[in-house]
């Protein structure tokens, strides 16, 4: 059996409003509700709803032969609930077919795996819970924010009980090896790894409508031809991409929907591939070897590393400042603070502070609310400053309460002593 | 006494201290009975005209066929120089200028000599054309009005002043609020320098805003010291709306910097001093308000030093926000590398904020109740800020006497000196 494994990433951050220095200590509303709602509505109408509908029709047409998987970030789910409940309904319909696997990630699409294990585990658990609540299935496969992976992260994921994880088939990690096999974690071989075939995936996600590309236009026939050229010994082709590819990155006019609509039929007619979910692939196949990833990789940019989010002074300062208050936030039970803490961790905030504009500038500009990385930094730090004040207040009142309780206890015990 | 005065900007349409100073001075002069015709390249209609008769150069039509205008024009063309300079540019405008340049370049040739010319009144690429045209119109104004003396503020209006003098034969006073060396350091724009020097040479008297500037004019421009008089700036008294009205939202003490974020203002010394203080005391917040060509570099520096949690950038503040900033501040800092005068610390003191200023600013010549340090001496700067933050006795004294001191710096008093200058040339 040879498998095509589709995984679509669905994510929307809670974008921040313009937050001025004068707001610090005064105004605790950080999010740009108007824009968040408007963007969500637009993407829902251009991508989520039509594409969900298309997939549902394909599943109805081919029964269990056609399967896909999704990872939907917690911030996207929260925004569905707030702004576009119709999208959530359509995902639920997909879930009911049983042909769709929902993966687990960090709730707020955060970079916590790189910084704080405790917070990472917490976020994964809360996302798992949310998926189960909404779609009625327990997620078994893990994918980290932006497919970020290292041996250490894989080990943590295995520890949490996951058997399968998705990541990038980065060239500098694989070398001569093919991404079209199952691999396993170098520390804990029980964790199986599915690697993105980035060439074919990006042919769809990035190059589909690019007229300067020598393979343009990409037809279903041509694509299936490429699948047939893959060495028959190779077992799985992992097509991982942003769900917004359909209708947003690639507009409907490019024919991307037609491409997907025709793909299953062509695959069934002309190849020996089937469509499977990551969990099925992981159950059916054995790893061919372990891969060694001492330094984290991701699916972003040419470098497939972390430099889109971390590494320049702006990003590091913002990131370190945010996690420096973890110990205090941990003991805050204020619901608003807990919510803002989650939303502030979303990786997009750091992505906007990226200063490498070269080959990936276009993707970076997409949906970017800021003119420059510097503006992004100032805005984030202003908000973070206010957030820190709130957290400090909260933990102070905790301490005072604790003092009072201690006093009471001392009093009581002395009374008992009498 | 009637004065024909040339200025490039007038409140509320200002980019820096020049417009504020012109406004204050005219108000002071009016109190002493001096009448003023004030010519600006572009009036917006909402200027405060209580003290001046404001003439909008954009409103004046010129028939170039008329031979008298040709004569004026011939006198002005000596300063037709390279046009590709962007001096003095307000940070906000820099972007627009770059964008507009390409579109505008063809149009301007004819427009300078057209019947009516709309001035941008800004500091754009076509500045030299605007300056020439402004001078041409000024000759027309000078020929058709009666006055006793001509007063021109900063180099942009010097050609106008010279033209007006040659048309009317009346004495010319030029006022230096900033020199090319203050704006550009040692890499001066020669055309601007030439206009500045020519203006001072043609003038009957030169007014500088500080002795620092006076010295610079003597040394770098070779102007006869006898011609130069220093008249320090003053500050308009604040209409007190209960200064405790704006409450601070944070518990920490606030140290602020308000000004263009350019080399001249020394923003980097403020940041380095902030780092030194935050290393020992993180219950302070620093705020840098303003924008300019060094802003991004400064943001990177703050991030690099890992002090962004306590160091904020407030952007370019307008109108009321500046006062709001002062009301929130516990210490105000102006570490200028080169500052002919520097009116902002006076505004801070007026709002009861103690100030630390650099010895390299003109304003340090007249202030007693301000801590003065060399701009490059980061340790001294940090020390002064820390002292004002932590030793209440010190800050109390500075607040009280500083306020008194500033309230006594009246434009009326400056105007007396300017009137003396007028009388000496008539």
mmCIF file with all atom_site columns, C-alpha atoms in Angstrom, chain A residues 33 54 76 80 91 103 114 147 165 184 202 218 259 272 290 296-297 341 369 372 404 412:
data_model
loop_
_atom_site.group_PDB
_atom_site.id
_atom_site.type_symbol
_atom_site.label_atom_id
_atom_site.label_alt_id
_atom_site.label_comp_id
_atom_site.label_asym_id
_atom_site.label_entity_id
_atom_site.label_seq_id
_atom_site.pdbx_PDB_ins_code
_atom_site.Cartn_x
_atom_site.Cartn_y
_atom_site.Cartn_z
_atom_site.occupancy
_atom_site.B_iso_or_equiv
_atom_site.pdbx_formal_charge
_atom_site.auth_seq_id
_atom_site.auth_comp_id
_atom_site.auth_asym_id
_atom_site.auth_atom_id
_atom_site.pdbx_PDB_model_num
ATOM 1  C CA . UNK A 1 33  ? -11.674 42.804 17.454  1.00 0.00 ? 33  UNK A CA 1
ATOM 2  C CA . UNK A 1 54  ? -15.591 20.481 -1.412  1.00 0.00 ? 54  UNK A CA 1
ATOM 3  C CA . UNK A 1 76  ? -8.608  29.736 15.421  1.00 0.00 ? 76  UNK A CA 1
ATOM 4  C CA . UNK A 1 80  ? -14.705 30.404 14.996  1.00 0.00 ? 80  UNK A CA 1
ATOM 5  C CA . UNK A 1 91  ? -15.787 21.192 10.480  1.00 0.00 ? 91  UNK A CA 1
ATOM 6  C CA . UNK A 1 103 ? -4.342  16.575 15.223  1.00 0.00 ? 103 UNK A CA 1
ATOM 7  C CA . UNK A 1 114 ? 11.377  25.955 22.761  1.00 0.00 ? 114 UNK A CA 1
ATOM 8  C CA . UNK A 1 147 ? 6.237   21.896 12.358  1.00 0.00 ? 147 UNK A CA 1
ATOM 9  C CA . UNK A 1 165 ? 4.376   13.411 15.151  1.00 0.00 ? 165 UNK A CA 1
ATOM 10 C CA . UNK A 1 184 ? 11.485  7.763  14.338  1.00 0.00 ? 184 UNK A CA 1
ATOM 11 C CA . UNK A 1 202 ? 5.079   23.567 -1.922  1.00 0.00 ? 202 UNK A CA 1
ATOM 12 C CA . UNK A 1 218 ? 0.022   22.569 -12.600 1.00 0.00 ? 218 UNK A CA 1
ATOM 13 C CA . UNK A 1 259 ? -7.372  20.858 -8.912  1.00 0.00 ? 259 UNK A CA 1
ATOM 14 C CA . UNK A 1 272 ? -1.711  2.704  -6.819  1.00 0.00 ? 272 UNK A CA 1
ATOM 15 C CA . UNK A 1 290 ? 15.889  7.324  13.296  1.00 0.00 ? 290 UNK A CA 1
ATOM 16 C CA . UNK A 1 296 ? 15.177  22.731 15.940  1.00 0.00 ? 296 UNK A CA 1
ATOM 17 C CA . UNK A 1 297 ? 13.811  22.766 12.417  1.00 0.00 ? 297 UNK A CA 1
ATOM 18 C CA . UNK A 1 341 ? -1.399  34.939 28.440  1.00 0.00 ? 341 UNK A CA 1
ATOM 19 C CA . UNK A 1 369 ? -0.851  44.377 10.310  1.00 0.00 ? 369 UNK A CA 1
ATOM 20 C CA . UNK A 1 372 ? 7.750   47.489 9.986   1.00 0.00 ? 372 UNK A CA 1
ATOM 21 C CA . UNK A 1 404 ? -3.583  36.279 55.793  1.00 0.00 ? 404 UNK A CA 1
ATOM 22 C CA . UNK A 1 412 ? -5.747  29.102 65.261  1.00 0.00 ? 412 UNK A CA 1
#
